[in-house]
Amino acid sequence: MNKLFGFFAMGVLMLTSCSEAQNAEQPWIVDRFDDIKVIRYEVPAFENLTLEEKELVYYLSEAAKCGRDILFDQNFKYNLAIRRTLETIYTELEVKTGDEFAAFEKYLKKVWFANGIHHHYSNDKFTPEFSEAWFREQLTKYINDENRQMDNDLLCKILFDKELYASRLNQKEGVDVITESAGNYYEGVNQVEVEAFYNGMAAADANNPEPISYGLNSKLVKENGKIYEKVWKIGGMYSPALEKIVYWLEKAATVANPTQKEVIEALIKYYKSGDLKDFDDYSVLWVKDTQSNVDFVNGFIESYGDPLGRKASWESVVNFRDVEACKRTEIMAANAQWFEDNAPINPAYRKKEVKGVSAKVITVAMLGGDCYPATAIGINLPNADWIRKEHGSKSVTIDNITYAYDKAAQGNGFAEEFILREEDRERAKNYGKLGDDLHTDLHECLGHGSGQLAPGTKGDELRTYSSTLEEARADLFALYYLGDEKLVEIGLIPSLDVAWSQYSDYIMNGYMTQLSRIELGKDVEESHMRNRKLIAEWCYEKGKAENVIELVKKDGKTYVVVNDFVKLRKLFGELLCEVQRIKSEGDYEACKALVEGYAVKINPELHKEVIERNKALNIEPYGGFVNPEYELVTDAEGKVTDVKISYPANYVEQHLHYGKEYSFLPSLN
Ligand code: ZN
């Protein structure tokens, strides 16, 4: 539940040096289609790693690529069959011209980007812009008994019937979120059955001080009237991909330092046993290793894709420390207890002793699974509350990714269009990037780790609203402290202008500009977006009498302007207090009222306006990445002497390559 996505890219992150750009040649953007831009990222200082570290990056990166199919299958049970069919047609097509082909290519690019046929962010099924007749023609021509992955009629029905599997993740109030979601975490069971199944397990574990994250690594199915879990492990579901991952992890262990070797071996043990206790053991070792230069995430980690927030999607990130930028987060970590003690919340819900806050700025070397092509710009793990409480959490912000976002956004005209006042634009230009970076650091490093539950609260009471509330909590913590003089005092910011620039941007984005990413007529579904809307609208309403936030109309355009930063900060504090109370007490009804009241429904007129203004700028609202490639250099005896990095800049080729070389699962699992 603890990822911060790079969607500040919509706001201030895009503002640096507008004079520089305006050129059609944008060397950081390698592809654009539909609502997506694909960016390349660089891995500065890779060359400075030791040979063993480079090798470690190489092996962990191979492991990262081997889990790609798992995510496709998790997102929807027919995704792999569909992807393979589309790739076969795409590769074998003789005539690659014309409108139908262009629409087909765009569709395939979208499927690669989303790791399936549902939008990675809105979760809505894609609508093909090519005709069924054309598609059936290609099926007849290029798909035969040898390369057929699924029945043609079923395939066409899935692609072209709008109603069928319409949403990957349907969390609308009042629906059965399990049967109405197309994700592949459950089959043959309904919401009541799922909740009964896991409530039973949780009840049996009620007095365990180290509660197991039941359901995290399995699909729950009902077959012949019996409900049981198909566990994702070697010898279980997804075994062929997990075997490859373990193969590369074993290689990685041979070049890792002793501490990290133990971590990797614990992960291998878990992949073999599928036992969630082993996963916790691994997580504890992993969180304690704060010294290793190279680090990684590899596993079933985040549960955004499950409507009930239990099942985790597979992901991987390989990275190493950005030494210079780490000085920022080290200051934060050193002051962690002060932040906790001064949080504007009920003292009973503050952590008495903040443990193991480790925060660093990292350089990403490889993205995989649910972190590819779209990735977070910050990560805070592990997710298990008891481990966070007992052993702390590791928190990272990813500098080379935000840097690439920033570069790719130069000169796109966003600030001129959406920021009304010259002084706000100026502040954003000077302090925007630093404000974004610090917001991410505070959100990840301190926000998620802060606070504690009341005795008797288990942590699963908030059900479908828990992710939104948790993100709001971390954001509010970051926003509140960003405007604290303490930050100037400890040298993190030169002046509070950094905070004010972030406040303007956050409110504008939450209230208005982020809406460009949602189709007209739809509600806000994704939890990070919900959280931003919740905060912006709540503060707007509560500050209305004092005109803290103002909606200004000028030449028919709406602008969101913050008039009083100090009062806004006070509102952030008040909302944080309530959000923490809700989490600590597990107050479902209050949580529901807050989310449904502020975070979901969109004003249709404002929505339409934002979409049109954004469209006129030609800015794709979503970004993702192509990975670098690594190659082992060996001597005559086959001994590794170096690892070379290169930066391919072709999105299509990368995905065809991954589909060919890193695809290990059958089409149906
Ligand atoms: Zn977060």
XYZ file of C-alpha atoms and ligand atoms in Angstrom:
670
model
C 0.000 0.000 0.000
C 2.915 2.249 -0.055
C 3.814 3.575 -3.391
C 3.940 7.101 -4.530
C 3.392 7.479 -8.198
C 4.992 10.001 -10.443
C 1.918 11.972 -11.055
C 3.348 15.199 -9.885
C 4.570 14.985 -13.416
C 1.262 16.613 -14.169
C 2.190 19.596 -12.118
C 5.257 21.400 -11.025
C 7.615 18.701 -12.074
C 6.940 19.832 -15.598
C 7.876 23.410 -15.088
C 11.609 23.697 -15.293
C 13.103 26.032 -17.828
C 10.362 26.493 -20.337
C 12.662 28.574 -22.477
C 14.866 25.610 -23.159
C 12.425 23.461 -25.014
C 9.622 23.972 -27.504
C 11.572 21.742 -29.847
C 9.775 18.886 -31.498
C 12.796 16.726 -30.830
C 12.251 15.597 -27.267
C 15.133 13.209 -26.748
C 13.738 11.773 -23.513
C 10.443 10.610 -24.999
C 10.795 7.421 -27.023
C 7.145 6.786 -27.889
C 3.717 8.336 -27.503
C 0.313 6.804 -28.085
C -3.175 7.399 -26.772
C -2.808 8.857 -23.244
C 0.724 7.507 -22.760
C 4.231 8.779 -23.196
C 7.147 6.410 -22.883
C 10.331 7.911 -21.501
C 13.838 6.562 -21.284
C 15.782 6.828 -18.068
C 19.502 6.828 -17.463
C 21.462 5.046 -14.754
C 24.129 7.544 -13.714
C 27.150 6.210 -11.837
C 26.524 2.574 -12.804
C 30.110 2.564 -14.039
C 31.315 3.478 -10.546
C 29.953 0.299 -8.961
C 32.392 -2.474 -8.093
C 32.475 -5.474 -10.399
C 30.568 -7.574 -7.861
C 27.914 -4.900 -7.481
C 27.539 -4.649 -11.231
C 27.160 -8.403 -11.468
C 24.607 -8.321 -8.700
C 22.620 -5.706 -10.585
C 22.809 -7.910 -13.662
C 21.486 -11.065 -11.967
C 18.778 -9.242 -10.042
C 17.746 -7.523 -13.262
C 17.377 -10.851 -15.018
C 15.209 -12.020 -12.124
C 13.172 -8.814 -12.452
C 12.382 -9.511 -16.091
C 11.372 -13.130 -15.499
C 8.193 -12.300 -13.592
C 6.531 -10.223 -16.298
C 4.094 -12.952 -17.328
C 2.893 -13.385 -13.754
C 1.538 -9.855 -13.670
C -0.175 -10.249 -17.032
C -1.946 -13.327 -15.713
C -2.812 -11.722 -12.389
C -4.407 -8.777 -14.160
C -6.761 -10.977 -16.180
C -6.812 -14.691 -16.860
C -6.793 -14.343 -20.666
C -4.125 -11.610 -20.883
C -1.268 -13.929 -21.819
C -3.277 -15.688 -24.495
C -4.362 -12.338 -25.906
C -0.895 -10.793 -25.804
C 0.646 -13.775 -27.550
C -2.009 -13.780 -30.252
C -1.585 -10.066 -30.882
C 2.206 -10.379 -30.986
C 2.032 -13.233 -33.472
C -0.174 -11.194 -35.778
C 1.946 -8.091 -35.300
C 5.184 -9.865 -36.154
C 3.854 -11.827 -39.076
C 1.672 -9.185 -40.717
C 2.863 -8.533 -44.228
C 1.241 -5.142 -44.694
C 2.026 -2.807 -41.853
C 0.184 0.252 -43.122
C -3.309 1.674 -43.094
C -5.759 2.820 -40.433
C -6.674 -0.654 -39.228
C -3.047 -1.570 -38.690
C -2.307 1.739 -36.939
C -5.224 1.145 -34.574
C -4.086 -2.427 -33.982
C -0.531 -1.343 -33.218
C -1.791 1.305 -30.814
C -3.936 -1.296 -29.058
C -0.978 -3.657 -28.676
C 1.192 -0.834 -27.329
C -1.506 -0.130 -24.771
C -1.710 -3.804 -23.779
C 2.045 -3.889 -23.219
C 1.897 -0.732 -21.187
C -0.956 -1.912 -18.982
C 0.291 -5.505 -18.712
C -3.078 -6.526 -20.042
C -6.246 -5.357 -21.726
C -7.389 -3.053 -18.928
C -6.029 0.450 -18.443
C -3.229 0.406 -15.851
C -4.749 3.321 -13.958
C -8.478 3.555 -14.631
C -8.810 -0.252 -14.801
C -11.296 0.049 -17.683
C -11.070 -2.410 -20.545
C -9.559 -0.928 -23.707
C -11.825 -0.389 -26.678
C -10.152 -1.495 -29.916
C -10.259 1.101 -32.694
C -9.767 -1.549 -35.368
C -12.769 -3.430 -36.677
C -13.711 -6.936 -35.677
C -13.946 -7.861 -39.358
C -10.332 -6.814 -39.974
C -9.171 -8.587 -36.848
C -10.965 -11.808 -37.791
C -9.300 -11.654 -41.180
C -5.883 -11.539 -39.514
C -6.815 -14.374 -37.176
C -7.741 -16.543 -40.126
C -4.545 -15.642 -41.904
C -1.958 -15.870 -39.145
C -3.377 -17.957 -36.344
C -3.380 -21.702 -36.885
C -3.646 -24.818 -34.770
C 0.004 -24.554 -33.719
C 0.032 -20.981 -32.506
C -3.578 -20.639 -31.337
C -3.783 -19.648 -27.694
C -7.540 -19.515 -27.318
C -10.780 -19.829 -29.179
C -11.195 -17.081 -31.810
C -14.817 -16.375 -30.936
C -14.087 -16.026 -27.244
C -11.116 -13.792 -28.044
C -13.247 -11.498 -30.221
C -15.987 -11.416 -27.644
C -13.536 -10.350 -24.952
C -11.992 -7.660 -27.128
C -15.128 -6.240 -28.702
C -17.978 -6.791 -26.246
C -17.862 -3.658 -24.085
C -19.817 -5.163 -21.209
C -17.759 -8.305 -20.804
C -14.928 -7.982 -18.241
C -15.458 -4.209 -18.382
C -13.337 -3.378 -15.353
C -10.256 -4.999 -13.886
C -10.994 -3.533 -10.487
C -14.522 -2.486 -9.639
C -14.821 -1.009 -6.167
C -18.104 0.797 -6.608
C -20.219 0.950 -3.517
C -22.909 -1.712 -3.516
C -21.464 -4.092 -6.100
C -19.906 -7.463 -5.426
C -16.337 -6.257 -5.886
C -15.059 -9.773 -6.467
C -17.397 -10.994 -9.184
C -17.551 -7.567 -10.856
C -13.757 -7.247 -11.162
C -11.952 -8.970 -14.032
C -8.679 -9.371 -12.132
C -7.497 -12.940 -11.771
C -7.147 -13.131 -7.996
C -10.403 -14.998 -7.469
C -12.456 -17.457 -9.464
C -15.815 -18.988 -8.751
C -16.200 -17.177 -5.420
C -18.172 -14.084 -4.435
C -17.338 -11.309 -2.002
C -19.240 -12.841 0.903
C -17.405 -16.138 0.483
C -14.017 -14.431 0.215
C -14.563 -12.311 3.286
C -15.807 -15.307 5.258
C -12.799 -17.368 4.162
C -10.226 -14.802 5.259
C -12.078 -13.596 8.323
C -11.962 -17.156 9.526
C -8.194 -17.328 9.049
C -7.690 -13.951 10.700
C -9.847 -14.948 13.679
C -7.739 -18.032 14.297
C -4.686 -15.753 14.251
C -6.232 -13.033 16.402
C -3.726 -13.187 19.249
C -0.648 -13.565 17.106
C 1.609 -10.539 17.662
C 3.093 -11.279 14.264
C -0.049 -11.694 12.143
C 0.306 -13.383 8.779
C -0.791 -11.456 5.662
C -3.266 -14.158 4.705
C -4.066 -14.425 1.016
C -1.117 -12.358 -0.137
C 0.410 -14.953 -2.466
C -2.459 -17.020 -3.811
C -5.503 -17.148 -6.001
C -8.701 -18.112 -4.195
C -10.901 -20.499 -6.152
C -14.000 -22.577 -5.731
C -13.933 -25.910 -7.458
C -16.508 -28.643 -6.936
C -18.010 -26.639 -4.102
C -14.714 -26.407 -2.261
C -12.992 -23.080 -1.644
C -9.209 -23.201 -1.524
C -6.046 -21.244 -2.332
C -3.812 -21.906 -5.299
C -0.507 -20.739 -3.907
C 2.049 -18.934 -6.088
C 5.211 -20.896 -5.424
C 7.608 -23.326 -6.976
C 5.567 -26.417 -7.641
C 2.381 -24.366 -7.377
C 0.750 -21.719 -9.528
C 3.210 -19.659 -11.649
C 5.957 -22.200 -10.989
C 7.710 -21.936 -14.391
C 8.301 -18.188 -13.973
C 9.208 -18.479 -10.294
C 11.777 -21.169 -11.109
C 13.542 -18.756 -13.455
C 13.407 -15.998 -10.877
C 14.970 -18.301 -8.303
C 17.620 -19.388 -10.814
C 18.795 -15.776 -11.141
C 18.450 -15.105 -7.424
C 20.770 -18.037 -6.771
C 23.316 -16.456 -9.102
C 22.832 -13.146 -7.312
C 23.545 -14.792 -3.966
C 27.011 -15.818 -5.208
C 28.125 -12.202 -5.625
C 26.175 -10.604 -2.767
C 27.755 -9.543 0.514
C 27.078 -11.887 3.500
C 24.112 -9.869 4.807
C 22.487 -9.646 1.449
C 23.217 -13.285 0.704
C 21.113 -14.176 3.715
C 18.307 -11.920 2.469
C 18.336 -13.483 -0.981
C 18.402 -17.005 0.443
C 15.412 -16.202 2.623
C 13.518 -14.999 -0.443
C 14.399 -18.184 -2.312
C 13.165 -20.242 0.624
C 9.850 -18.414 0.504
C 9.445 -18.829 -3.252
C 9.974 -22.562 -2.691
C 7.670 -22.986 0.290
C 4.992 -20.387 -0.463
C 4.726 -20.066 3.313
C 3.846 -16.493 4.316
C 5.754 -16.905 7.561
C 8.852 -17.341 5.395
C 7.889 -14.174 3.581
C 7.776 -12.278 6.879
C 11.156 -13.713 7.874
C 12.552 -12.535 4.563
C 10.949 -9.090 4.964
C 12.498 -8.653 8.401
C 15.964 -9.497 7.060
C 15.400 -7.251 4.075
C 14.309 -4.248 6.122
C 17.294 -4.619 8.417
C 19.773 -4.488 5.577
C 20.286 -0.769 5.255
C 23.982 -0.937 4.433
C 24.194 -2.705 1.106
C 24.754 -0.370 -1.783
C 22.751 -2.395 -4.282
C 19.226 -3.258 -3.178
C 16.098 -4.752 -4.700
C 12.405 -5.493 -4.410
C 11.275 -8.817 -5.829
C 8.024 -10.500 -4.977
C 4.284 -10.314 -4.405
C 4.231 -6.923 -2.763
C 1.442 -4.424 -3.388
C -2.250 -5.154 -3.184
C -3.768 -2.279 -5.186
C -5.003 -4.708 -7.836
C -7.202 -6.716 -5.461
C -10.551 -5.082 -4.699
C -10.208 -6.324 -1.118
C -6.557 -5.328 -0.822
C -5.273 -8.801 0.087
C -3.642 -10.313 -2.978
C -0.366 -8.826 -4.123
C 0.819 -8.297 -7.656
C 4.306 -9.387 -8.609
C 6.888 -6.644 -9.007
C 10.584 -5.952 -8.972
C 12.891 -2.950 -8.737
C 16.688 -3.188 -8.791
C 18.542 -0.146 -7.549
C 21.585 1.311 -5.869
C 22.245 4.251 -3.603
C 22.443 7.810 -4.910
C 25.067 8.912 -2.412
C 24.822 12.667 -2.895
C 21.019 12.849 -2.734
C 20.953 10.564 0.309
C 22.141 13.391 2.526
C 18.585 14.789 2.316
C 16.883 11.682 3.637
C 19.550 11.060 6.259
C 18.636 14.385 7.877
C 14.993 13.342 7.830
C 15.655 9.951 9.380
C 17.803 11.520 12.095
C 14.856 13.720 13.085
C 12.174 11.044 12.747
C 11.270 10.976 16.440
C 10.828 14.756 16.566
C 8.395 14.587 13.647
C 6.454 11.796 15.313
C 6.295 13.560 18.685
C 5.037 16.782 17.122
C 2.488 15.309 14.724
C -0.863 17.131 15.000
C -2.710 13.984 16.049
C -4.069 12.433 19.225
C -0.943 11.621 21.317
C -2.299 8.119 21.918
C -1.894 7.416 18.201
C 1.712 8.604 17.956
C 4.448 5.990 17.923
C 6.241 6.137 21.239
C 9.453 5.001 19.695
C 10.091 5.372 15.990
C 12.210 2.427 14.955
C 14.416 1.825 11.996
C 13.420 4.688 9.779
C 15.782 4.250 6.937
C 15.364 6.409 3.961
C 17.483 6.805 0.945
C 17.482 8.193 -2.513
C 18.162 5.584 -5.114
C 19.030 5.154 -8.738
C 16.889 2.556 -10.443
C 18.716 0.067 -12.632
C 15.799 -2.167 -13.683
C 12.006 -2.111 -13.435
C 9.922 -5.282 -13.601
C 6.414 -6.629 -13.131
C 4.038 -4.106 -11.646
C 6.746 -1.426 -11.743
C 7.133 -1.583 -15.504
C 6.572 0.360 -17.728
C 4.702 2.618 -15.300
C 6.537 2.972 -12.033
C 6.331 4.643 -8.677
C 8.731 7.436 -7.804
C 8.910 6.346 -4.206
C 8.564 3.055 -2.356
C 8.097 2.283 1.312
C 8.206 -1.339 2.406
C 7.454 -3.799 3.863
C 3.692 -3.482 4.069
C 3.009 -5.697 7.089
C 2.065 -3.370 9.960
C 3.678 -5.479 12.663
C 7.023 -5.583 10.864
C 6.900 -1.820 10.378
C 6.195 -1.393 14.056
C 8.778 -3.884 15.310
C 11.530 -3.504 12.758
C 10.817 -0.301 10.836
C 10.510 0.195 7.137
C 12.740 1.030 4.235
C 11.820 4.032 2.269
C 13.210 5.170 -1.025
C 12.725 7.929 -3.502
C 13.844 7.310 -7.019
C 15.837 10.179 -8.351
C 16.738 9.093 -11.872
C 13.064 8.440 -12.615
C 11.843 11.849 -11.414
C 14.727 13.390 -13.289
C 13.599 11.680 -16.500
C 9.985 12.775 -15.928
C 11.188 16.297 -15.428
C 13.264 16.238 -18.601
C 10.445 14.752 -20.639
C 8.078 17.504 -19.509
C 10.189 20.477 -20.394
C 8.468 23.118 -22.408
C 5.064 21.508 -22.589
C 3.136 24.678 -21.695
C 1.411 23.259 -18.638
C 2.317 26.045 -16.220
C 1.212 28.790 -18.577
C -2.140 27.093 -19.045
C -3.059 26.176 -15.489
C -1.224 28.476 -13.086
C -2.940 31.849 -12.926
C -0.552 34.045 -10.984
C 2.897 34.993 -12.132
C 4.224 34.720 -8.565
C 3.014 31.118 -8.308
C 4.609 30.240 -11.623
C 7.849 31.833 -10.523
C 7.811 29.978 -7.211
C 7.088 26.724 -8.993
C 9.938 27.299 -11.385
C 12.405 27.923 -8.585
C 11.234 25.444 -5.978
C 8.916 22.993 -7.706
C 11.342 20.116 -8.177
C 12.715 20.401 -4.635
C 9.180 20.602 -3.220
C 8.165 17.482 -5.128
C 11.267 15.592 -4.027
C 10.811 16.497 -0.382
C 7.123 15.683 -0.494
C 8.016 12.225 -1.770
C 10.739 11.801 0.854
C 8.457 12.838 3.708
C 5.536 10.761 2.411
C 7.652 7.616 2.122
C 10.264 8.094 4.809
C 8.047 9.335 7.633
C 4.396 9.513 6.555
C 3.609 5.825 6.014
C 5.717 4.814 8.975
C 4.088 7.215 11.409
C 1.285 6.624 13.887
C -0.008 3.509 15.571
C -3.233 1.566 15.883
C -5.404 1.626 18.985
C -5.412 -1.591 21.043
C -7.890 -3.995 19.460
C -7.748 -2.470 15.984
C -6.517 -5.052 13.494
C -5.861 -2.845 10.487
C -8.232 -4.447 7.993
C -11.408 -2.657 9.153
C -11.391 -0.030 6.426
C -11.682 -2.617 3.653
C -11.997 -1.052 0.185
C -11.229 2.427 1.534
C -7.990 1.510 3.279
C -5.567 2.352 0.441
C -7.084 5.790 -0.111
C -7.001 6.601 3.570
C -3.436 5.370 3.949
C -2.213 7.467 1.037
C -4.050 10.500 2.424
C -2.372 9.957 5.769
C 1.117 9.864 4.236
C 0.419 12.866 1.993
C -1.000 14.940 4.826
C 1.979 14.136 7.004
C 4.281 15.306 4.211
C 2.264 18.436 3.429
C 1.948 19.441 7.062
C 5.658 19.166 7.781
C 6.805 20.660 4.513
C 5.463 23.957 5.826
C 7.206 23.653 9.200
C 10.051 26.037 10.123
C 11.835 22.941 11.421
C 12.699 22.050 7.827
C 14.517 25.341 7.358
C 16.224 24.875 10.712
C 17.615 21.433 9.853
C 18.709 22.610 6.450
C 16.313 20.707 4.215
C 14.831 23.773 2.558
C 16.146 27.296 2.055
C 12.779 28.885 2.857
C 9.109 28.046 3.228
C 8.609 29.106 -0.385
C 9.444 25.483 -1.199
C 6.389 24.421 0.818
C 4.132 27.076 -0.639
C 5.058 26.041 -4.155
C 4.182 22.457 -3.283
C 0.906 23.535 -1.633
C -0.241 25.443 -4.728
C 0.655 22.570 -6.974
C -0.878 19.888 -4.785
C -4.207 21.634 -4.406
C -4.409 22.525 -8.093
C -3.588 18.951 -9.056
C -5.908 17.347 -6.540
C -8.815 19.636 -7.247
C -8.456 19.989 -10.965
C -5.576 19.034 -13.227
C -5.333 15.344 -12.275
C -8.888 14.921 -13.576
C -7.527 15.010 -17.109
C -6.543 11.392 -16.582
C -10.110 10.259 -16.109
C -12.587 9.633 -18.881
C -15.552 11.986 -18.918
C -18.489 10.593 -16.971
C -16.350 8.288 -14.851
C -15.665 8.507 -11.130
C -12.255 8.648 -9.479
C -11.251 5.068 -8.612
C -7.503 4.912 -8.078
C -6.505 5.401 -4.472
C -3.704 7.964 -4.929
C -5.969 10.118 -7.068
C -8.817 9.716 -4.623
C -6.549 10.747 -1.795
C -5.455 13.954 -3.558
C -9.004 14.888 -4.443
C -10.116 14.188 -0.897
C -7.474 16.471 0.588
C -7.953 19.281 -1.940
C -11.751 19.335 -1.726
C -11.928 18.916 2.023
C -9.534 21.848 2.506
C -11.414 23.933 -0.046
C -14.694 23.388 1.783
C -13.345 23.844 5.310
C -11.421 26.971 4.337
C -14.177 28.513 2.295
C -15.339 31.024 4.895
C -11.821 32.432 5.066
C -11.135 32.136 1.342
C -8.096 29.899 1.932
C -8.450 28.295 -1.497
C -10.186 30.207 -4.267
C -11.629 29.109 -7.585
C -10.968 31.996 -9.944
C -12.755 32.289 -13.288
C -10.943 34.178 -16.001
C -11.758 34.230 -19.715
C -13.968 31.231 -19.217
C -11.193 29.219 -17.570
C -11.071 27.945 -14.014
C -7.980 28.409 -11.863
C -7.366 27.004 -8.412
C -5.459 29.479 -6.290
C -4.213 29.176 -2.719
C -4.594 32.527 -0.919
C -3.401 31.612 2.553
C -0.664 29.031 2.913
C -0.466 29.195 6.693
C -4.172 28.545 7.127
C -3.999 25.782 4.551
C -1.256 24.141 6.582
C -3.509 24.261 9.628
C -6.238 22.506 7.654
C -3.772 19.802 6.587
C -3.037 19.264 10.282
C -6.718 19.014 11.197
C -7.443 16.521 8.450
C -4.371 14.483 9.363
C -5.665 14.275 12.935
C -9.003 12.894 11.734
C -7.475 10.533 9.174
C -5.111 9.116 11.785
C -8.008 8.680 14.204
C -9.955 6.774 11.548
C -7.019 4.486 10.855
C -6.101 3.983 14.507
C -9.676 3.156 15.488
C -10.606 1.359 12.267
C -13.660 3.626 11.923
C -15.169 2.289 8.710
C -18.241 4.525 8.635
C -16.268 7.750 9.051
C -13.785 6.575 6.443
C -16.523 5.792 3.987
C -18.171 9.186 4.532
C -14.896 10.980 3.934
C -13.960 9.080 0.786
C -17.421 8.980 -0.768
C -18.023 12.613 0.200
C -14.863 14.173 -1.223
C -12.845 11.713 -3.279
C -15.068 9.973 -5.796
C -17.589 12.125 -7.658
C -16.362 14.685 -10.172
C -18.002 17.967 -11.124
C -18.778 17.236 -14.807
C -18.288 20.799 -16.055
C -14.893 21.194 -14.481
C -13.956 17.733 -15.701
C -14.814 18.591 -19.285
C -12.912 21.857 -19.112
C -9.740 20.234 -17.761
C -9.771 17.524 -20.384
C -10.161 20.059 -23.175
C -7.467 22.388 -21.916
C -5.092 19.510 -21.384
C -5.809 18.077 -24.793
C -4.973 21.402 -26.418
C -1.517 21.135 -24.871
C -0.939 17.658 -26.266
C 0.307 16.324 -22.966
C -0.179 12.636 -22.359
C -1.368 12.257 -18.793
C 0.512 8.995 -18.100
C 4.169 8.177 -18.370
C 6.181 4.991 -18.286
C 9.644 3.801 -19.185
C 11.844 1.615 -21.306
C 14.549 -0.231 -19.372
C 18.255 -0.123 -20.058
C 19.977 -3.342 -21.070
C 22.906 -5.050 -19.413
C 25.448 -7.381 -20.885
C 28.083 -9.506 -19.175
C 31.601 -9.054 -20.486
C 33.733 -12.194 -20.057
C 37.342 -13.126 -20.678
C 38.688 -16.146 -22.542
C 38.023 -18.412 -19.546
C 34.444 -17.211 -19.291
C 35.115 -15.187 -16.177
C 33.019 -12.049 -15.825
C 35.220 -8.972 -16.165
C 32.626 -6.225 -16.543
C 28.947 -5.475 -17.086
C 28.049 -3.125 -19.899
C 24.975 -0.959 -19.886
C 23.200 0.354 -22.962
C 20.075 2.390 -23.542
C 17.816 1.050 -26.244
C 15.189 3.603 -27.192
C 12.564 1.490 -28.920
C 9.450 0.637 -26.971
C 8.082 -1.927 -29.433
C 11.365 -3.794 -29.723
C 11.770 -3.998 -25.961
C 8.368 -5.570 -25.509
C 8.740 -8.002 -28.394
C 12.125 -8.956 -26.942
C 10.691 -9.504 -23.452
C 7.791 -11.455 -24.927
C 10.243 -13.755 -26.659
C 13.021 -14.146 -24.100
C 11.293 -13.685 -20.756
C 7.999 -15.469 -21.173
C 7.744 -18.679 -19.202
C 4.126 -19.267 -18.314
C 1.494 -21.156 -20.238
C -1.279 -19.005 -21.703
C -3.737 -20.222 -19.115
C -2.622 -20.794 -15.530
Zn 2.177 6.113 -0.383
